[in-house]
Short mmCIF file of C-alpha atoms in Angstrom, two decimals:
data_model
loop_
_atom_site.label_atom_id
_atom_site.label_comp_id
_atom_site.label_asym_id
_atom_site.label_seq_id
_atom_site.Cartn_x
_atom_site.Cartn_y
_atom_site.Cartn_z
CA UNK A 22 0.00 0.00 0.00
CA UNK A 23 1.32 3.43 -0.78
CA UNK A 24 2.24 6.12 2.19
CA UNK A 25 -0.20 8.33 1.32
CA UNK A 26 -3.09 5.72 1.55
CA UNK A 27 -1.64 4.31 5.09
CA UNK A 28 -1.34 8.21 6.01
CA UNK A 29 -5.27 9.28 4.94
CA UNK A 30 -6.43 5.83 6.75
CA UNK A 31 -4.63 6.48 9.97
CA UNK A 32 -6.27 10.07 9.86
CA UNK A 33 -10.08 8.82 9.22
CA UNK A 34 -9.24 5.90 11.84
CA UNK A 35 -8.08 8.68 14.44
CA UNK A 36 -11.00 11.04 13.71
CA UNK A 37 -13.20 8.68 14.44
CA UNK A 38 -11.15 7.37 17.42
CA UNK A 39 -11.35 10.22 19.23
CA UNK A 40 -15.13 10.84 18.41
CA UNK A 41 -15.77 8.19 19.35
CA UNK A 42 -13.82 6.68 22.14
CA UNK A 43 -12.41 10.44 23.78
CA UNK A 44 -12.01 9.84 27.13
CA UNK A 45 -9.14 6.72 25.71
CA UNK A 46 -7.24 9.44 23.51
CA UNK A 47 -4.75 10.35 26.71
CA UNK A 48 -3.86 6.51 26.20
CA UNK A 49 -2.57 6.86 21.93
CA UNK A 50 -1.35 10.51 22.53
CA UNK A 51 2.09 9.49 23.55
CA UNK A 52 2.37 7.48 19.99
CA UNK A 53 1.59 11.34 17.78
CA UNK A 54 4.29 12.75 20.61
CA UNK A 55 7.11 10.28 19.88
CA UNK A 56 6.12 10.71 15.86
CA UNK A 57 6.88 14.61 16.22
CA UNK A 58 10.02 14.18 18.35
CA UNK A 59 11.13 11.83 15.59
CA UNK A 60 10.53 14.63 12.73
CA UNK A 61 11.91 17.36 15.35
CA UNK A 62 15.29 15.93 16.02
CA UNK A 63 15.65 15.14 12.33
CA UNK A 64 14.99 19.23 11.59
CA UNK A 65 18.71 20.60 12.68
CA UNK A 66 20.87 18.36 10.92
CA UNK A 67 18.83 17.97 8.17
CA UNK A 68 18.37 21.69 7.43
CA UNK A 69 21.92 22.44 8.41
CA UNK A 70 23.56 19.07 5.77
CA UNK A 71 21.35 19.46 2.62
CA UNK A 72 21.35 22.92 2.68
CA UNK A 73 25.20 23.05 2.94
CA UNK A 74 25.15 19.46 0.43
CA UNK A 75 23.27 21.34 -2.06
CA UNK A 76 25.05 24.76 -1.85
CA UNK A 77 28.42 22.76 -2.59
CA UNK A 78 27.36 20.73 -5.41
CA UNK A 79 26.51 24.23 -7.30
CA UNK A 80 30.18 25.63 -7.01
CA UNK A 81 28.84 28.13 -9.78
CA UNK A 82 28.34 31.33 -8.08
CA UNK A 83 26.37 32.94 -10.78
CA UNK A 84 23.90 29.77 -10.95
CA UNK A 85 24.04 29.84 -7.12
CA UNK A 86 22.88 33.74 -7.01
CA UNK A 87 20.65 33.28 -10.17
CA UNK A 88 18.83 30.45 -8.16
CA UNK A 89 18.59 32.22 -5.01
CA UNK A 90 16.92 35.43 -7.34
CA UNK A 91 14.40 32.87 -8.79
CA UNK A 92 13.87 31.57 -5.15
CA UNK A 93 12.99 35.02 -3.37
CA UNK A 94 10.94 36.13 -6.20
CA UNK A 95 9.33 33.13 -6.82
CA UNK A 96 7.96 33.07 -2.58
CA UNK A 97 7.07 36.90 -2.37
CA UNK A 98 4.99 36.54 -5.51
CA UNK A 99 2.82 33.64 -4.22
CA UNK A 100 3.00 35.28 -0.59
CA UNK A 101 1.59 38.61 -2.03
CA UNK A 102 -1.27 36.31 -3.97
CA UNK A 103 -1.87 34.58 -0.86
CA UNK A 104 -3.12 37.60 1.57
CA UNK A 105 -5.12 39.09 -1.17
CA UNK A 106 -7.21 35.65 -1.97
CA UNK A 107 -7.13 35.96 2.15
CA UNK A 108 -8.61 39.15 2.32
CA UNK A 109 -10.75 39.01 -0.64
CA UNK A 110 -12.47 35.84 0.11
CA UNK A 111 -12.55 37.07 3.93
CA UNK A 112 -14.56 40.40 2.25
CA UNK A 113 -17.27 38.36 -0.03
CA UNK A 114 -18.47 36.32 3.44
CA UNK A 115 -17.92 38.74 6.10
CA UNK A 116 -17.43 36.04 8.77
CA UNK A 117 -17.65 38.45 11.67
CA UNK A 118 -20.54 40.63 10.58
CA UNK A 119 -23.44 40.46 12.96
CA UNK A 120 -21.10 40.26 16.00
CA UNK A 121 -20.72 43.41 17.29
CA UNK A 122 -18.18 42.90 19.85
CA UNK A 123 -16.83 45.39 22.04
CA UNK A 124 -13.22 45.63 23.23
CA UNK A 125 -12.38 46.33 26.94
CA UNK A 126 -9.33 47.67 28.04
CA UNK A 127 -5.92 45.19 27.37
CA UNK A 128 -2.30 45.67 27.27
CA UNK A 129 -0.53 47.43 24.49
CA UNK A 130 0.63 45.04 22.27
CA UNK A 131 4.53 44.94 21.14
CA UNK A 132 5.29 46.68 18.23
CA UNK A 133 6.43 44.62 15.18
CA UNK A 134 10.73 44.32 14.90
CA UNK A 135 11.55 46.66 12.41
CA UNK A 136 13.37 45.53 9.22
CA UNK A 137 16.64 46.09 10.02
CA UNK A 138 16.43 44.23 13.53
CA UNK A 139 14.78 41.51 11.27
CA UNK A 140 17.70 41.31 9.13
CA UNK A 141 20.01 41.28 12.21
CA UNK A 142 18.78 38.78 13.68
CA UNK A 143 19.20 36.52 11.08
CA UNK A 144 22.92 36.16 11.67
CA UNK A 145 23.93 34.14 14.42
CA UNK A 146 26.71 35.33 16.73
CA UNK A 147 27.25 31.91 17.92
CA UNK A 148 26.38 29.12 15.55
CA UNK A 149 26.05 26.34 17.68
CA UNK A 150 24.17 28.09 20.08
CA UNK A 151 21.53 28.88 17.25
CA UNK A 152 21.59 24.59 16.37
CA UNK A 153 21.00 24.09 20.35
CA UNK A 154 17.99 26.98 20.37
CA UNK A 155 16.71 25.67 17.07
CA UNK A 156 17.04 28.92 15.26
CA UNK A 157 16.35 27.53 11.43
CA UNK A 158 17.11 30.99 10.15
CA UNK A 159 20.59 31.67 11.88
CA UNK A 160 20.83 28.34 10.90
CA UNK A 161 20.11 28.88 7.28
CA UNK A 162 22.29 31.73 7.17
CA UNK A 163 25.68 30.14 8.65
CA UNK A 164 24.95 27.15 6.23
CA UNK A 165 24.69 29.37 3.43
CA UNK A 166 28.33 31.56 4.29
CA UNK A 167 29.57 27.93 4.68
CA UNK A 168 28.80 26.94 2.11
CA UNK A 169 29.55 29.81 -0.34
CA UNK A 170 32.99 29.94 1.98
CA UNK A 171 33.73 25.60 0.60
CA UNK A 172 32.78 26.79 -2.89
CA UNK A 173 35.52 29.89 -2.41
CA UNK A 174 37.84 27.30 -0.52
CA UNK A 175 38.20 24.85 -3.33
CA UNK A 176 40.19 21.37 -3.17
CA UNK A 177 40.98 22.68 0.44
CA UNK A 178 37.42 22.10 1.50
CA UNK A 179 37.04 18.53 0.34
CA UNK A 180 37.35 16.56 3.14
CA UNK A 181 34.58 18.32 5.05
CA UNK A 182 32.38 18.58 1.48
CA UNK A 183 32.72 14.71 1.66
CA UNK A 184 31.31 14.76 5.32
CA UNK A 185 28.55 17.37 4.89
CA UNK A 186 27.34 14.91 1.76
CA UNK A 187 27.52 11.88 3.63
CA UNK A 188 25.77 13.65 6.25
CA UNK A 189 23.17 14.62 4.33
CA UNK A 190 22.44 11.11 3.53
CA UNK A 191 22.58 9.52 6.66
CA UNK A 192 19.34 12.13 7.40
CA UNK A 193 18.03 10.86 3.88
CA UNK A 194 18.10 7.22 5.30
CA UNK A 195 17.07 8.20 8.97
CA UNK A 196 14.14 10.32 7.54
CA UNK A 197 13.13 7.18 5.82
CA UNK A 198 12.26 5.42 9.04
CA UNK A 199 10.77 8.23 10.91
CA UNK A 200 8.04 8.41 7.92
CA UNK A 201 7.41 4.75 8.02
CA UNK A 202 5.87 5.74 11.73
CA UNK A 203 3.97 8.60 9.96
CA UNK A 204 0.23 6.57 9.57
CA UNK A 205 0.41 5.76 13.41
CA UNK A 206 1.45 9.14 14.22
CA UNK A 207 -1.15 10.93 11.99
CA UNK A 208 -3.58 8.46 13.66
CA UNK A 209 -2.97 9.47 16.96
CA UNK A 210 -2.22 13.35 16.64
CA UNK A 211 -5.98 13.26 14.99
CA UNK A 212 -7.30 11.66 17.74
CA UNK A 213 -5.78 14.41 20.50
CA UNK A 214 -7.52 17.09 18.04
CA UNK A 215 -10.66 15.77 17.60
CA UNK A 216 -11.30 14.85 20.98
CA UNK A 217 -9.91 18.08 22.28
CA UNK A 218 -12.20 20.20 20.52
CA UNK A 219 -15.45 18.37 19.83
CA UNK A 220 -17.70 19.20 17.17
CA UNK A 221 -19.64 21.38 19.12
CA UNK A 222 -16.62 23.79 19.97
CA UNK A 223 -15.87 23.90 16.37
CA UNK A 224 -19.19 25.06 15.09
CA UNK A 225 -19.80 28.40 16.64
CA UNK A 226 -16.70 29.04 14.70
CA UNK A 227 -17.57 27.10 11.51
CA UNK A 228 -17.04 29.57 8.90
CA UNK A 229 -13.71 30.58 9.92
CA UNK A 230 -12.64 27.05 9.07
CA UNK A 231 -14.38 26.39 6.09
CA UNK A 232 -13.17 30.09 4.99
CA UNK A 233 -9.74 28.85 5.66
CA UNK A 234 -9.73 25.72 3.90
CA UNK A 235 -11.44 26.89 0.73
CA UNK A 236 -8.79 30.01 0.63
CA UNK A 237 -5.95 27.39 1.28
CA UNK A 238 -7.80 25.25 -1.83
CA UNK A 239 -8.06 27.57 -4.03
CA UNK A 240 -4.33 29.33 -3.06
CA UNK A 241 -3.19 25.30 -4.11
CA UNK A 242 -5.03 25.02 -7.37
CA UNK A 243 -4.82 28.03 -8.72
CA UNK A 244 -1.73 29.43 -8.11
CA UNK A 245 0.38 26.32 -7.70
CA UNK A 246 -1.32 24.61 -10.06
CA UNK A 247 -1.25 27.36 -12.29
CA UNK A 248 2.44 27.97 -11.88
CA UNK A 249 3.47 24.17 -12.63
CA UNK A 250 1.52 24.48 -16.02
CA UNK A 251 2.14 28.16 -16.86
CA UNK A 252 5.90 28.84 -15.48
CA UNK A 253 7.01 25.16 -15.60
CA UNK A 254 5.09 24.05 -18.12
CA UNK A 255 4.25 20.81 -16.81
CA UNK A 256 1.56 18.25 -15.89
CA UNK A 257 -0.03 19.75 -12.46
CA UNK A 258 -2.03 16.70 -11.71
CA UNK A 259 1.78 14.95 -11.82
CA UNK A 260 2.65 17.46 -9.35
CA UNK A 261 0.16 17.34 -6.89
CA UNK A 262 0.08 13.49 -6.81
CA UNK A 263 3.83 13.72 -6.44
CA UNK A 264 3.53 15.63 -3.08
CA UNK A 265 0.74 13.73 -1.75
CA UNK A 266 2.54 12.27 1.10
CA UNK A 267 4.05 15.36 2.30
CA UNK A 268 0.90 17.06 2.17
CA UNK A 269 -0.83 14.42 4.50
CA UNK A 270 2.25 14.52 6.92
CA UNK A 271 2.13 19.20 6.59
CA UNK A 272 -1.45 18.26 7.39
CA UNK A 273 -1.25 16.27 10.53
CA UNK A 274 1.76 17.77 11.91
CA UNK A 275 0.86 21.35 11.25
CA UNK A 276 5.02 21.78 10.91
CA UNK A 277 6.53 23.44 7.64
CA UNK A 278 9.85 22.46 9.43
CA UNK A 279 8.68 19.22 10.40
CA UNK A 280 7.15 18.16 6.94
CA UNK A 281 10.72 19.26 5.66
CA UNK A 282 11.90 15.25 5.54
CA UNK A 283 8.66 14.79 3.50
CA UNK A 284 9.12 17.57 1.62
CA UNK A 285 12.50 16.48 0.41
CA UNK A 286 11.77 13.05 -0.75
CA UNK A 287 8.62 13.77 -2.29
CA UNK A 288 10.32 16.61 -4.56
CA UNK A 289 13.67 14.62 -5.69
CA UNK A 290 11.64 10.98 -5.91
CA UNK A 291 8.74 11.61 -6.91
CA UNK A 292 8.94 15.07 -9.32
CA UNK A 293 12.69 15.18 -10.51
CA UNK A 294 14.24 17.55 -8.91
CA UNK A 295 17.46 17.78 -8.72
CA UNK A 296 19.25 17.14 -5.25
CA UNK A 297 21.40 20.23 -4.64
CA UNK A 298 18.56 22.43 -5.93
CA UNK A 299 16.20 20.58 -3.86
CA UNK A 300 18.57 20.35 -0.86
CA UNK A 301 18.79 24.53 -1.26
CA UNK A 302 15.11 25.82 -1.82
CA UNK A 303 13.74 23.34 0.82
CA UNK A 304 15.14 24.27 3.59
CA UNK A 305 14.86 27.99 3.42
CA UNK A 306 10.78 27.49 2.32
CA UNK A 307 10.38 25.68 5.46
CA UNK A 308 11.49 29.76 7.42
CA UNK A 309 10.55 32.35 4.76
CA UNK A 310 7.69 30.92 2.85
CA UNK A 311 4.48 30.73 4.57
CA UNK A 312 1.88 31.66 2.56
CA UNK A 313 -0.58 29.42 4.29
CA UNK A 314 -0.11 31.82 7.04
CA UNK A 315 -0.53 34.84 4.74
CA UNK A 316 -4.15 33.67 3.92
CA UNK A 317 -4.61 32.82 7.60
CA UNK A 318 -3.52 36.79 8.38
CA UNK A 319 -5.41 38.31 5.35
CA UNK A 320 -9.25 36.19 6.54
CA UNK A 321 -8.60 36.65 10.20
CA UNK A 322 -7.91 40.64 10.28
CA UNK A 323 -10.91 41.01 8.40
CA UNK A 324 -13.03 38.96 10.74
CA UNK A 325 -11.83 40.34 14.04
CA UNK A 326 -12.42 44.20 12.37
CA UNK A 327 -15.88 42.98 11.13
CA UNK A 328 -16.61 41.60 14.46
CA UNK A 329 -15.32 44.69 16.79
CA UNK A 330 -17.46 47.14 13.96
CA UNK A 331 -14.06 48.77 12.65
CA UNK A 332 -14.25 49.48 8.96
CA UNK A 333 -11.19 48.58 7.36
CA UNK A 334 -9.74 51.93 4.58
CA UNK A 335 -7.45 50.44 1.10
CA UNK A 336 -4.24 52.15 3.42
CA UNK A 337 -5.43 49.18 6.01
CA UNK A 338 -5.81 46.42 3.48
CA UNK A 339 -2.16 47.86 1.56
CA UNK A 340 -0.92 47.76 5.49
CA UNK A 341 -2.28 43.94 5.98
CA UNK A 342 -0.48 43.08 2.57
CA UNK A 343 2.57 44.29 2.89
CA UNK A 344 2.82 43.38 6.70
CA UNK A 345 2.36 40.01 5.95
CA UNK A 346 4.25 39.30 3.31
CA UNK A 347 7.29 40.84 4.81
CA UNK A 348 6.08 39.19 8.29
CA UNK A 349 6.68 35.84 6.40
CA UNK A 350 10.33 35.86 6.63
CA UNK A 351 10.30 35.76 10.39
CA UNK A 352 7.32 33.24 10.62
CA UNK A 353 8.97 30.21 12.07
CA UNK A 354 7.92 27.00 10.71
CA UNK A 355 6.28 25.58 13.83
CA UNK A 356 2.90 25.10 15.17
CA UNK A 357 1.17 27.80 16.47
CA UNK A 358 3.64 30.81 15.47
CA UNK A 359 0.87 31.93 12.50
CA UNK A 360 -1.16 33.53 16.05
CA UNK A 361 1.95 35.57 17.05
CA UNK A 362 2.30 36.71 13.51
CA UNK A 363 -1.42 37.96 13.77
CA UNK A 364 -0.91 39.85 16.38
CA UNK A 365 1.58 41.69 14.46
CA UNK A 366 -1.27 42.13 12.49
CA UNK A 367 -3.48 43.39 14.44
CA UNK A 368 -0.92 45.91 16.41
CA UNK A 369 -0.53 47.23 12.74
CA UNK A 370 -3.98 48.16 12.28
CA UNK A 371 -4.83 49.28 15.70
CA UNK A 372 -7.60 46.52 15.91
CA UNK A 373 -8.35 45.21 19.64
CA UNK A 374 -5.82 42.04 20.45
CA UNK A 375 -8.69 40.65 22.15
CA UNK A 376 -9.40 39.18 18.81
CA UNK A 377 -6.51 36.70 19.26
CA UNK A 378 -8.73 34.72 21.58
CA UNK A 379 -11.79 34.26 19.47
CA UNK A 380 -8.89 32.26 16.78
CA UNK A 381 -6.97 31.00 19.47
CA UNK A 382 -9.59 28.39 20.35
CA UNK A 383 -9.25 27.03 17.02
CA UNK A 384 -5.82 28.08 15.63
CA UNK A 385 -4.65 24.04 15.86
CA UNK A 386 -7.16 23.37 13.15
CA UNK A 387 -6.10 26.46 10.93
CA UNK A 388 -2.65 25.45 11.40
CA UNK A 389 -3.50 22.12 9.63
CA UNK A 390 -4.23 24.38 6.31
CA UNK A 391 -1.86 27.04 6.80
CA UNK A 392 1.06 24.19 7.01
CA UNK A 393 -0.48 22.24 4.26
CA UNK A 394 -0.25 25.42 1.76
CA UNK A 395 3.14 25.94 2.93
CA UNK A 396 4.77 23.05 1.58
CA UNK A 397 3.00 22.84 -1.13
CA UNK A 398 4.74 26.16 -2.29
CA UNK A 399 7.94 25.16 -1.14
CA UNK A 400 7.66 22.02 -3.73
CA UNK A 401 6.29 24.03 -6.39
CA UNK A 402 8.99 26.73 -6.30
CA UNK A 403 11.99 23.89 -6.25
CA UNK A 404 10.03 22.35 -9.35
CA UNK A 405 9.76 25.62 -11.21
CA UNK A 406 13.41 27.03 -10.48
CA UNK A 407 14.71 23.42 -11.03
CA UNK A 408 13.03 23.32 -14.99
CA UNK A 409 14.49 26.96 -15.29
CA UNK A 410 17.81 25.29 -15.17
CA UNK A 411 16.88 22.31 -16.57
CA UNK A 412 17.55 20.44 -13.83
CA UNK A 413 14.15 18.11 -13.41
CA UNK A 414 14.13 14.46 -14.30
CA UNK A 415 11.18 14.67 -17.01
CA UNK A 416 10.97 10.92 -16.68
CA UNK A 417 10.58 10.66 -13.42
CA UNK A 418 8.10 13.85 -13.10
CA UNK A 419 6.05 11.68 -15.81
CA UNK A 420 5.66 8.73 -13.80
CA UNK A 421 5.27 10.65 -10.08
CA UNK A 422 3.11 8.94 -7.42
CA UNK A 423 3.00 8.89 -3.98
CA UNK A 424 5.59 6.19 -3.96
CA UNK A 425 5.63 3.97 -0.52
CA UNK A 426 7.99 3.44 2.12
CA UNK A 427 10.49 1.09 -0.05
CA UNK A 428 11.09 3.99 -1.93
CA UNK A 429 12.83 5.90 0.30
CA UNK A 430 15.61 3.78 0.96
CA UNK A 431 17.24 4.41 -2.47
CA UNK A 432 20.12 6.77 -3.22
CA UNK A 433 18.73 10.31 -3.88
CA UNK A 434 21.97 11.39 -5.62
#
């Protein structure tokens, strides 16, 4: 049976679990916690070899920068997209009209980092410090000066080029095994969910969810999909059965970082891509590409200003736009850190923070979307910058599936 079945039958077997049976969910929770610690402790080295794997197989500088161009333009395009279907969709069903809330006095929020302190931030004064901490983006960023650094270095960095490769594929092979544990995982993490919320919790805030998903469907289809056949010029059925399995995995796990080992093997095995482009693009898309949460930001502002009365002005919607597109590079790729964005949001536009509680309550569910979007435009972007350099396995991409487990044992080189 392929992953992606075993994955979608663990999930319908835990929803109905912990409908079901919710007072036993305590009893299968530990088996979703081991399954996350397994994709957590895979995250540092993983990011931290394949990025600096796939940085040193392109010793080209020029392709290296050209790549990285294609890369940034390629995520604040679909980002920009992303809040605006947010916001327009949020607009044509008004999902807090009717509420007429009123805010009571609450603390000041923090004002958003500015750019610069953004930027700062993003280099690590102590590298290993920032592996211990799980910083992915100071993480990112020494991988990326060591890696341009080997390329520099020559024949004098060949003995540690040998060890970041081999690295890399010991993570290949121990990712393997962590996603053979993904169906009982999925199973029991959508247990915990379902029996933690209920159906009646949910309802009250019903079209918040459904708004959510159909945003996060339509942000898939139409400008992933679209992008594959336009940009890429290829198949986009091939490409959404390709990452199948890493979308049931971004689904259960609500983890951009965490789906990362899913994301990877999906994208080189299943649709072509090349490993050091792969190994480049992947990594960074699980820190600075969140467009899931930029539809998340764009329906959510809009609902807490429709429910507190506020009339949002174009210089509001412009503000929401541009916050959260730049707010995307400092989104980490864990659950749960789309609601501190928001507040960001929501500090911007002078809207009560009070509003953070009425999405609180069901932020775990919109973090299944958000995450699910997320990864989906980190494979898309690999794909199209890949065929830009010609650098996708056409035969391969023809025949993509979500291939099982047995799979993922074979050499990725």
């Amino acid at each position: 049976m392929k992953l992606w079945m075993k994955i979608l039958i663990g999930m319908v077997i835990g929803v109905l679990f912990g409908l079901v049976f919710p007072t036993l969910t305590p009893y299968v929770e530990p088996l979703g916690t081991l399954f996350l610690k397994g994709i957590k402790l895979l995250i540092v080295p993983l990011v931290f070899a394949s990025l600096v794997s796939g940085m040193t197989s392109m010793s080209d500088l020029k392709k290296l920068w050209r790549i990285s161009a294609k890369t940034f333009l390629t995520y604040f395009v679909t980002t920009a997209f992303a809040v605006s279907i947010g916001l327009t969709i949020a607009n044509l069903a008004a999902p807090g009209a009717g509420l007429h809330l009123h805010a009571a006095e609450t603390a000041a929020a923090k004002d958003a980092p500015s750019i610069v302190d953004t930027l700062l931030d993003v280099v690590p004064t102590n590298p290993l410090e920032a592996m211990v901490q799980g910083n992915i983006l100071q993480i990112i960023a020494f991988a990326v000066l060591l890696g341009v650094s080997m390329n520099i270095a020559g024949d004098k960095a060949a003995p540690v080029r040998r060890f970041c490769h081999s690295l890399a594929d010991i993570m290949y092979t121990m990712t393997s095994i962590v996603i053979a544990f993904a169906p009982v995982g999925v199973f029991a993490l959508m247990a915990k969910v379902v029996a933690q919320y209920g159906v009646d919790t949910l309802l009250p805030l019903a079209k918040i969810i459904l708004l959510m998903f159909a945003g996060s469907l339509v942000h898939i289809l139409v400008v992933y999909g679209g992008g594959v056949a336009l940009v890429a010029r290829l198949n986009p059925l091939r490409f959404f059965r390709g990452i199948l399995d890493a979308q049931l995995v971004g689904f259960s796990t609500s983890s951009s970082s965490g789906t990362l080992p899913a994301t990877i093997r999906c994208t080189e095995q299943n649709l072509g891509v090349s490993k050091p482009i792969a190994s480049f693009i992947l990594p960074l898309g699980a820190t600075i590409n969140m467009d899931g949460t930029a539809i998340y930001q764009g329906i959510c502002a809009v609902f807490v200003a429709q429910a507190y009365g506020v009339d949002l002005t174009a210089a509001n919607y412009a503000t929401i736009v541009l916050t959260a597109t730049l707010a995307s590079i400092g989104t980490a790729g864990i659950p749960g850190a789309g609601l501190i964005m928001l507040s960001l949001i929501l500090s911007a536009l002078g809207l009560p923070m009070e509003g953070l509680a009425l999405i609180a309550g069901i932020d775990r569910i919109l973090d299944m979307a958000r995450t699910t979007v997320n990864i989906s435009g980190d494979a898309m972007t690999s794909l199209i910058v890949a065929r830009s350099e010609n650098e996708v396995d056409l035969s391969t991409y023809a025949g993509a599936t979500s291939s099982g487990v047995q799979v993922a044992t074979q050499s990725t080189d």
